[in-house]
Coordinates of C-alpha atoms and ligand atoms in Angstrom, one line a residue:
X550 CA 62.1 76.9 -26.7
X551 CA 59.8 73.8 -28.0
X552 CA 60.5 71.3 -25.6
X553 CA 58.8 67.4 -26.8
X554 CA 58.2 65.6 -24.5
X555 CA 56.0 61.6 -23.8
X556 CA 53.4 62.1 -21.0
X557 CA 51.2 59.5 -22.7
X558 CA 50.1 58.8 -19.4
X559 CA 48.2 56.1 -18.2
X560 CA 44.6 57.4 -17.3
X561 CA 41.3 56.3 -15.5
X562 CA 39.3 59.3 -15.9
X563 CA 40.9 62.3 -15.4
X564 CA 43.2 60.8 -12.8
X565 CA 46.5 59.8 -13.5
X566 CA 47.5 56.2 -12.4
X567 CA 51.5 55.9 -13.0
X568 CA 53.3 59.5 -13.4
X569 CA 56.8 57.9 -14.1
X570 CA 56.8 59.5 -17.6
X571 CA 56.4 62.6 -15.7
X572 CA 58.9 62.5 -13.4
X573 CA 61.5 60.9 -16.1
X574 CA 61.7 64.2 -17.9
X575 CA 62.3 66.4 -14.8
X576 CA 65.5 66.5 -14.8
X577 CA 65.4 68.3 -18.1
X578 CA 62.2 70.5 -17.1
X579 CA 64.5 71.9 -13.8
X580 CA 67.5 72.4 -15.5
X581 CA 65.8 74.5 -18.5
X582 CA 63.8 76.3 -15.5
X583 CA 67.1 76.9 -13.9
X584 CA 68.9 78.2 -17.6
X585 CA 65.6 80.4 -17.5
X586 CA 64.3 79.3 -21.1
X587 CA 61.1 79.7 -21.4
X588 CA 59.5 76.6 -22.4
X589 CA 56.3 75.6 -24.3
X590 CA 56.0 72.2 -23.7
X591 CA 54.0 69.6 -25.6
X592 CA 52.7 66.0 -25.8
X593 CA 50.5 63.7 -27.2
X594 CA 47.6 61.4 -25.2
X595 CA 46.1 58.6 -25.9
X596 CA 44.8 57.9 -29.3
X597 CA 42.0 61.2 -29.6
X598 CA 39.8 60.7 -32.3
X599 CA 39.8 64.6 -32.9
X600 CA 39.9 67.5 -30.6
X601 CA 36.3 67.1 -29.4
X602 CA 37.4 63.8 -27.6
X603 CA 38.0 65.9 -24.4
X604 CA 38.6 62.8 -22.4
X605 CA 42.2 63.4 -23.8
X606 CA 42.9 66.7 -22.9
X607 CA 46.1 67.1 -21.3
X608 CA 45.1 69.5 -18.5
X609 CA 45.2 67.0 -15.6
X610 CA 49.0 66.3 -17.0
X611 CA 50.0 69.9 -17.0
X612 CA 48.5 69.9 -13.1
X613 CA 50.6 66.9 -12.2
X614 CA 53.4 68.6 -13.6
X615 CA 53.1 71.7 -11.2
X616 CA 52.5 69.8 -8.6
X617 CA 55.7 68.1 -9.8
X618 CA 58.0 71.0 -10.0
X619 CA 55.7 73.0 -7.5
X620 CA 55.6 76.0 -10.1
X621 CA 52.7 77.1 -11.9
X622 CA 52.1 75.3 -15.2
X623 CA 49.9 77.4 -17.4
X624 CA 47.4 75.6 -19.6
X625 CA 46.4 76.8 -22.9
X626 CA 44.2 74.2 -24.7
X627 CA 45.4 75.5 -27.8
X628 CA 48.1 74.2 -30.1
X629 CA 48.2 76.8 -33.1
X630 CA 46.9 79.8 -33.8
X631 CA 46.8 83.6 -32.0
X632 CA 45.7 82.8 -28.6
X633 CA 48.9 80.2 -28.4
X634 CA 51.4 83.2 -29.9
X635 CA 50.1 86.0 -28.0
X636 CA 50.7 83.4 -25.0
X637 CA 54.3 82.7 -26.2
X638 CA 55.0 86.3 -26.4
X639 CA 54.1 86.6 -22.6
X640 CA 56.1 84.1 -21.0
X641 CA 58.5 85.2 -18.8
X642 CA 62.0 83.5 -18.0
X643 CA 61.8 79.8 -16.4
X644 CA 58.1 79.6 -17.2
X645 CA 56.4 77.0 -18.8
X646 CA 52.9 76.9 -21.3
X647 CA 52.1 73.5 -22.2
X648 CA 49.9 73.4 -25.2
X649 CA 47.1 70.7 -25.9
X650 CA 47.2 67.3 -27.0
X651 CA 49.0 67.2 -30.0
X652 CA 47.2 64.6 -31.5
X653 CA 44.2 66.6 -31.4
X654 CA 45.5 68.6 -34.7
X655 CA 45.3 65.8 -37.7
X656 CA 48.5 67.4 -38.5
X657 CA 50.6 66.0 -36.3
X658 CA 50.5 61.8 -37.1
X659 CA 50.2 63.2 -40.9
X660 CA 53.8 65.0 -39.9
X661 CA 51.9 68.0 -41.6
X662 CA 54.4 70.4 -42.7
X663 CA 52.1 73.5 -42.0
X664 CA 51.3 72.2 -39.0
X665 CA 55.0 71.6 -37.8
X666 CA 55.9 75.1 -39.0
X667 CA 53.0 76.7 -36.8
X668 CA 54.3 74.6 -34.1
X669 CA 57.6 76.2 -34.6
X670 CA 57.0 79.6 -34.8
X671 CA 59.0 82.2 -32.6
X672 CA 60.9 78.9 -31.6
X673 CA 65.1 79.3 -31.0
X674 CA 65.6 75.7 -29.8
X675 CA 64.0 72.8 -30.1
X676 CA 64.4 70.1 -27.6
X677 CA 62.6 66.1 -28.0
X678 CA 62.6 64.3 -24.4
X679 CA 60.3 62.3 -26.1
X680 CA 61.9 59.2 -26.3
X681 CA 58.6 56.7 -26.0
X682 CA 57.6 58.8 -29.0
X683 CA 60.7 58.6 -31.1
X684 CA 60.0 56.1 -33.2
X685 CA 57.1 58.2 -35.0
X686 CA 57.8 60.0 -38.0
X687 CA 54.9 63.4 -36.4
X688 CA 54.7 66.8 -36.9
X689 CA 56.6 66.9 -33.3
X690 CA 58.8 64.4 -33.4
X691 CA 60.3 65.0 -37.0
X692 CA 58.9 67.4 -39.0
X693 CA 59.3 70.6 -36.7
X694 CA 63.0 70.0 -37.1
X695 CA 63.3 71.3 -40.3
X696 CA 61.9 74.9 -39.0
X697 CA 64.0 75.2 -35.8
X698 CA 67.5 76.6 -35.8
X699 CA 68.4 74.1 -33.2
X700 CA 67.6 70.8 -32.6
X701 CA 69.1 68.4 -29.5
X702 CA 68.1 65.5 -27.1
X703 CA 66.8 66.2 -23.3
X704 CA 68.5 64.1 -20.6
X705 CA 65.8 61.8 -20.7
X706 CA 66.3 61.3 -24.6
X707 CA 69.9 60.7 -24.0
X708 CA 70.0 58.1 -21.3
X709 CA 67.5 56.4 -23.3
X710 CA 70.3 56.2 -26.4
X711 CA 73.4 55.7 -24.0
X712 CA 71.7 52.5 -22.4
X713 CA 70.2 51.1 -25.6
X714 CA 73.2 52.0 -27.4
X715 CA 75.4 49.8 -25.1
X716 CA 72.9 46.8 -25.4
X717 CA 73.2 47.1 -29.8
X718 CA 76.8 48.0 -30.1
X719 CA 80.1 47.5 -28.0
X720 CA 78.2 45.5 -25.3
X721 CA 80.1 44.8 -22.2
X722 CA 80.9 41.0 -22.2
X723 CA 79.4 38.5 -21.0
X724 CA 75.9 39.7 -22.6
X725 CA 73.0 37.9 -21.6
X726 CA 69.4 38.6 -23.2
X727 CA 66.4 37.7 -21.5
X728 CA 63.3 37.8 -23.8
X729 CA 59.5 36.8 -23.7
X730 CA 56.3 37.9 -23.7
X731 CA 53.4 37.2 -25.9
X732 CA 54.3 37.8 -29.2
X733 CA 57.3 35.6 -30.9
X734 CA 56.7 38.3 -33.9
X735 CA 57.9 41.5 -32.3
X736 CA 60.9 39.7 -30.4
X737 CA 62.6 38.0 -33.4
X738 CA 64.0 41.5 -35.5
X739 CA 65.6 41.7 -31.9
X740 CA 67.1 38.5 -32.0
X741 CA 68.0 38.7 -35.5
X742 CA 69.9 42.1 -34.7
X743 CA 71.4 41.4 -31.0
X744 CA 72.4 37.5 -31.6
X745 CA 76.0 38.0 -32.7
X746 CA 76.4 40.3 -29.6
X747 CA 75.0 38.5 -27.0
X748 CA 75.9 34.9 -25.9
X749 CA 73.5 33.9 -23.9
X750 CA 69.8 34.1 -25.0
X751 CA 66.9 33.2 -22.5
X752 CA 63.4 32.6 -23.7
X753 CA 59.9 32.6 -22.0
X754 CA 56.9 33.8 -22.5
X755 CA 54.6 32.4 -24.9
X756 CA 56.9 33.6 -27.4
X757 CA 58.7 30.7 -25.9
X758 CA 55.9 27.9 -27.3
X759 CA 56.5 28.5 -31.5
X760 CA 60.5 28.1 -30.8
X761 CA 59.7 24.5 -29.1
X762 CA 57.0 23.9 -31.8
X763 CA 60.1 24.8 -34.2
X764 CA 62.1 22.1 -32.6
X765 CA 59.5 19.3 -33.0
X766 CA 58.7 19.5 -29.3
X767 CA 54.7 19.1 -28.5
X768 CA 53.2 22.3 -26.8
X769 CA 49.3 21.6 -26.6
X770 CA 47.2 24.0 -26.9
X771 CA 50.1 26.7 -26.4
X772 CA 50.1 30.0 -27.9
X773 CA 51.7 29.6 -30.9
X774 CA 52.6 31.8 -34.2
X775 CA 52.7 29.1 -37.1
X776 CA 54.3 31.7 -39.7
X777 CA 56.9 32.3 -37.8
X778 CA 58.4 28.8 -37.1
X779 CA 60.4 28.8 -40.0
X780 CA 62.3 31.8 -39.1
X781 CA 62.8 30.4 -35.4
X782 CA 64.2 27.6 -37.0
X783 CA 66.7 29.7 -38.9
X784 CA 67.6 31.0 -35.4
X785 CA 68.4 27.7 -33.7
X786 CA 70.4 26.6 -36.6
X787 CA 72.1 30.3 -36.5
X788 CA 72.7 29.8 -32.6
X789 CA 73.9 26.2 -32.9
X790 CA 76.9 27.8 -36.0
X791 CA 77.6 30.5 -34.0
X792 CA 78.0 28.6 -30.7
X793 CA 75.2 31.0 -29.2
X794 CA 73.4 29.5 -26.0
X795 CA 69.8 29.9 -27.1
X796 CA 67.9 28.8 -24.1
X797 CA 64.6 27.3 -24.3
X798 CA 62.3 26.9 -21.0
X799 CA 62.6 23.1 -20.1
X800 CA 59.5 22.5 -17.7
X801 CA 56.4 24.7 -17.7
X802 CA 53.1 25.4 -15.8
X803 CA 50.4 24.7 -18.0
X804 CA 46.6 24.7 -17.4
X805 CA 43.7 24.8 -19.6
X806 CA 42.5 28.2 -19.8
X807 CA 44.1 31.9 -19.0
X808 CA 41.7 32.2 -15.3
X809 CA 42.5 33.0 -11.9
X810 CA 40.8 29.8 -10.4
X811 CA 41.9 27.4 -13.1
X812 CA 43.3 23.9 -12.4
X813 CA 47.3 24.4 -12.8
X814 CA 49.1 21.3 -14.0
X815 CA 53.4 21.1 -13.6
X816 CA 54.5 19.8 -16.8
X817 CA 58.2 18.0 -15.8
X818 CA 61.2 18.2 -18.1
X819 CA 60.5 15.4 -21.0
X820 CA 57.1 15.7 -20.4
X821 CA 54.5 16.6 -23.1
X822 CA 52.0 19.8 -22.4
X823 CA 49.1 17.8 -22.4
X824 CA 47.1 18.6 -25.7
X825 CA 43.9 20.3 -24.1
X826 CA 46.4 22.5 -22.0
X827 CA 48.5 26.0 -22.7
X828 CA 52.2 26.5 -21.1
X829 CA 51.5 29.2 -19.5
X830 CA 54.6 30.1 -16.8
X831 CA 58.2 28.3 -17.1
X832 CA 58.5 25.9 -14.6
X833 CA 60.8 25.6 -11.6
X834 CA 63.8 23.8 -13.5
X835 CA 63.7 26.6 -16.0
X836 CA 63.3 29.0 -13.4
X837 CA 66.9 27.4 -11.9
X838 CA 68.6 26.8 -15.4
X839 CA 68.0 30.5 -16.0
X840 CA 69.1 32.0 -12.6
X841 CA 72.3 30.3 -12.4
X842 CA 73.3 31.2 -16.2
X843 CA 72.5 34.9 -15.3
X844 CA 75.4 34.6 -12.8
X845 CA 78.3 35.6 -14.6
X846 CA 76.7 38.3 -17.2
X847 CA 78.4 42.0 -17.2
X848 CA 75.1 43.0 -19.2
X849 CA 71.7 42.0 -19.1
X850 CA 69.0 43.0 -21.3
X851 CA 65.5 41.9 -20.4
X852 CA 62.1 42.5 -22.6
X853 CA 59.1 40.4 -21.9
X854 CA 57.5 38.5 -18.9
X855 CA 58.5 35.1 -18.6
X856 CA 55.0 33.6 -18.0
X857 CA 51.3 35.4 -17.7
X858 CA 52.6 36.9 -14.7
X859 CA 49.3 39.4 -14.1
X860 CA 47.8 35.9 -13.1
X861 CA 49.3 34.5 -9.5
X862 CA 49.5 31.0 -10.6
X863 CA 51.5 32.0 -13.6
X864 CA 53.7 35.0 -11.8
X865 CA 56.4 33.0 -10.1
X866 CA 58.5 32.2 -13.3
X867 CA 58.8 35.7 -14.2
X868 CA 59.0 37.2 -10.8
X869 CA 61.8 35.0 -9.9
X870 CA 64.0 35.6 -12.8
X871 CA 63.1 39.2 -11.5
X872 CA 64.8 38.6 -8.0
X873 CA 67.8 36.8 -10.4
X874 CA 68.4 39.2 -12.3
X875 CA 68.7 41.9 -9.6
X876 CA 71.0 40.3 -7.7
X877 CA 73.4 40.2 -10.4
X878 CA 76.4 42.6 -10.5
X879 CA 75.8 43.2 -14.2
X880 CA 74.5 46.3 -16.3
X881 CA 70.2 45.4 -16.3
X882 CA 68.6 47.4 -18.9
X883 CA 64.9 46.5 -18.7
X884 CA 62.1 47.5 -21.7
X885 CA 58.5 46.9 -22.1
X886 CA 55.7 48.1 -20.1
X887 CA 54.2 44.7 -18.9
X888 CA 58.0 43.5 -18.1
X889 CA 58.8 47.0 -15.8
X890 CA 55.3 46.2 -14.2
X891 CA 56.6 42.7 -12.8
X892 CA 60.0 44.5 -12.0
X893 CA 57.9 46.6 -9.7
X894 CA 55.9 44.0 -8.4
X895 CA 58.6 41.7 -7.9
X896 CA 59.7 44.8 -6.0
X897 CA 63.5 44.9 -7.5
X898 CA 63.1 48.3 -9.4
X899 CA 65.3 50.0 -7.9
X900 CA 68.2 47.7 -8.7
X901 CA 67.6 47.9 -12.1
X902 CA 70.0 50.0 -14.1
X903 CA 67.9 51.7 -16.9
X904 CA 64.2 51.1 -17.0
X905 CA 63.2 52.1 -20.4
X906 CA 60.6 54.4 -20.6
X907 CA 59.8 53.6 -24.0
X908 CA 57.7 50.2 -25.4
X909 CA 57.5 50.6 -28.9
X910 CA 60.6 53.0 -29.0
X911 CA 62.9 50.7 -27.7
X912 CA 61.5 47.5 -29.3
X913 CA 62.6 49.3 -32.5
X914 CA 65.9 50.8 -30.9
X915 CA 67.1 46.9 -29.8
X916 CA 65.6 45.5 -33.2
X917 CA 68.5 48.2 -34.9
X918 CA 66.0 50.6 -36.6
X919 CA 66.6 54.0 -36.9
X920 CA 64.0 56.2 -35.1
X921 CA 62.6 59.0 -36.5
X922 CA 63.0 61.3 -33.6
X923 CA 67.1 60.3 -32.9
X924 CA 68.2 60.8 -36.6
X925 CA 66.4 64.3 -37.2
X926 CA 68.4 65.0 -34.5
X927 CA 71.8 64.4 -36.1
X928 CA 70.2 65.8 -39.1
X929 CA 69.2 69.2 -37.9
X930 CA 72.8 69.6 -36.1
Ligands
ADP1276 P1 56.3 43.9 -22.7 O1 55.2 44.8 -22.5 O2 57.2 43.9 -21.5 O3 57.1 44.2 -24.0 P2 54.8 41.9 -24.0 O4 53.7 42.9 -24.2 O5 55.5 41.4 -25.2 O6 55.8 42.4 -22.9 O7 54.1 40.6 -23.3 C1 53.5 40.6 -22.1 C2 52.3 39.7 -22.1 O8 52.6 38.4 -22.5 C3 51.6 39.7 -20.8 O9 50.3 40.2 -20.8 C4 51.6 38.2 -20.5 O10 50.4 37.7 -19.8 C5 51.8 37.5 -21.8 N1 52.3 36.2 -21.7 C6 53.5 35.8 -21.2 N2 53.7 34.5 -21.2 C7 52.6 34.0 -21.8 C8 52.2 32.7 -22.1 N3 52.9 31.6 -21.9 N4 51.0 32.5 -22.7 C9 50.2 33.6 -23.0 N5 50.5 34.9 -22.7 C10 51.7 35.1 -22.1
MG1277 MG1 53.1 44.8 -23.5

């Protein structure tokens, strides 16, 4: 069996610094290992720009792996070709050959049908885990499901769409969204798609700043996308019919520039961001406002900081909505990477219902686009 899976891994070297994409797929690795399948597993990393970028070579993921399951991982550094069948053939029951980087073959972002065919050969069943690479139409993802007999989700792959599902369509009630982060462009297809469903919507972030611009409210020198304010516009007046509680951050921290050391100004409700200065964190009202209107949600879905919270000056607004959010007795689906990394260092993780695994994936899963990797799925069924 083909089993797809995302260790896109984050890497300094050839050392690993976060293996949770790892360990989220374990669950499916044991259980195959158990069925005794044997299993040639495959991933992309990083963006190679051809198979002679060895930085990318997925051998130090195929060791964490072992380590992992504490059972020997064999490495082929192969994707295609005789070597790779002759090691198929060979594989014994509950073992596992994990070819290279995928994206080493051209063939695979192309979603080459040669390529997916190769990829496919002497393969029974095919199984994508791959859910942070879902949303790609490759050779891994999409294209080897035409040659497979079958085709089905791994665990991971299916608490990814059981979660996601329940934040896009029969959402428990109330249904609070919490959404920030830098860019007001990426977040509004998932405000468009989720606004009829949930009641409450909560926004930070710089995305925050081109909302308030929309509103005729002065932001400085804040981060702002002009071409969008017409469609955040259409959204407040949207809201305001629909009787939707679109919540906008009320005070702010603002300071000049995005530095450690910088001068950090509180900017009160009905006060202006001074011109010269960015809003850089929501502010302690906001912070309040927020935490009490999370009270009574049965679901909360969360994507995007709440403030530049790598800086510490900046951190408390989203950190704090963090701790809010945790304590609440509701469903907390959480997506993006820089929002899981202030979960984690808010320390809360493990209250969290579903952490998605996925940043792109499940930006296009909540913004109600059908992924590449889900429908072949069905397709191939
Ligand atoms: P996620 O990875 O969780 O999807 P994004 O990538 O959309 O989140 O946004 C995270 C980034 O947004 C962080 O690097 C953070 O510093 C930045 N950010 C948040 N608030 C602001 C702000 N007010 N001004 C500038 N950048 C901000
Ligand atoms: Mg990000």
């Amino acid at each position: 069996m083909f089993l797809r899976v995302d260790f896109n891994v984050p890497l300094d070297g050839a050392q690993i610094t976060d293996d949770t994409r790892i360990r989220s797929t374990l669950p499916s690795i044991r259980y195959l290992i158990e069925e005794g399948a044997k299993i040639i597993c495959a991933t992309h990393l990083g963006r190679p720009k051809s198979d002679k970028d060895k930085k990318y070579s997925v051998k130090p993921v195929a060791d964490r792996l072992s380590q992992l399951i504490g059972k020997e991982v064999k490495f082929i550094g192969e994707l295609i070709g005789s070597q790779v069948e002759n090691a198929k053939s060979q594989l014994n029951e509950g073992e596992i050959l994990m070819l290279e980087n995928l994206r080493f073959h051209p063939g695979e972002t192309e979603n080459d049908e040669e390529f997916a065919r190769e990829l496919a050969k002497g393969i029974n069943v095919y199984i994508n885990d791959a859910f942070g690479a879902s949303h790609r139409a490759h050779a891994s993802i999409q294209k080897i499901t035409e040659f497979v007999p079958v085709a089905a989700a791994g665990f991971l792959l299916k608490k990814e769409i059981d979660f996601l599902s329940l934040a896009t369509e029969n959402p428990p009630q109330p249904y609070t969204l919490i959404l920030g982060g830098a860019k007001v462009s990426d977040k509004i297809p998932i405000i468009n798609n989720l606004m009829e469903k949930a009641q409450k919507i909560m926004i930070g972030g710089a995305m925050a700043y081109t909302f308030l611009k929309a509103k005729g409210i002065n932001v400085g020198n804040s981060l702002v996308e002009n071409d969008y304010l017409d469609q955040c516009r259409d959204i407040i007046k949207t809201a305001e019919e629909k009787k939707i509680k679109l919540l906008l951050p009320v005070d702010h921290v603002a300071a000049m520039k995005i530095e450690p050391e910088v001068t950090i100004r509180m900017v009160k409700k009905g006060k202006d961001i001074p011109e010269e200065m960015m809003g850089l964190d929501i502010g302690f009202e906001t912070i309040e406002l927020y935490s009490n209107e999370l009270k009574d949600a049965e679901l909360i879905v969360w994507n995007g900081p709440m403030g530049v919270f790598e800086i510490e000056n900046f951190a408390a607004g989203t950190l704090e909505i963090a701790k809010a959010v945790a304590k609440s007795k509701a469903i907390i689906i959480i997506g993006g990477g820089d929002s899981i990394s202030a979960v984690n260092k808010a320390g809360v993780a493990d209250r969290i219902s579903h952490l998605s695994t996925g940043g792109g994936a499940s930006l296009e899963f909540l913004s109600g686009l059908k992924l590449p990797g889900i429908e072949s799925l069905s397709e191939a069924e």
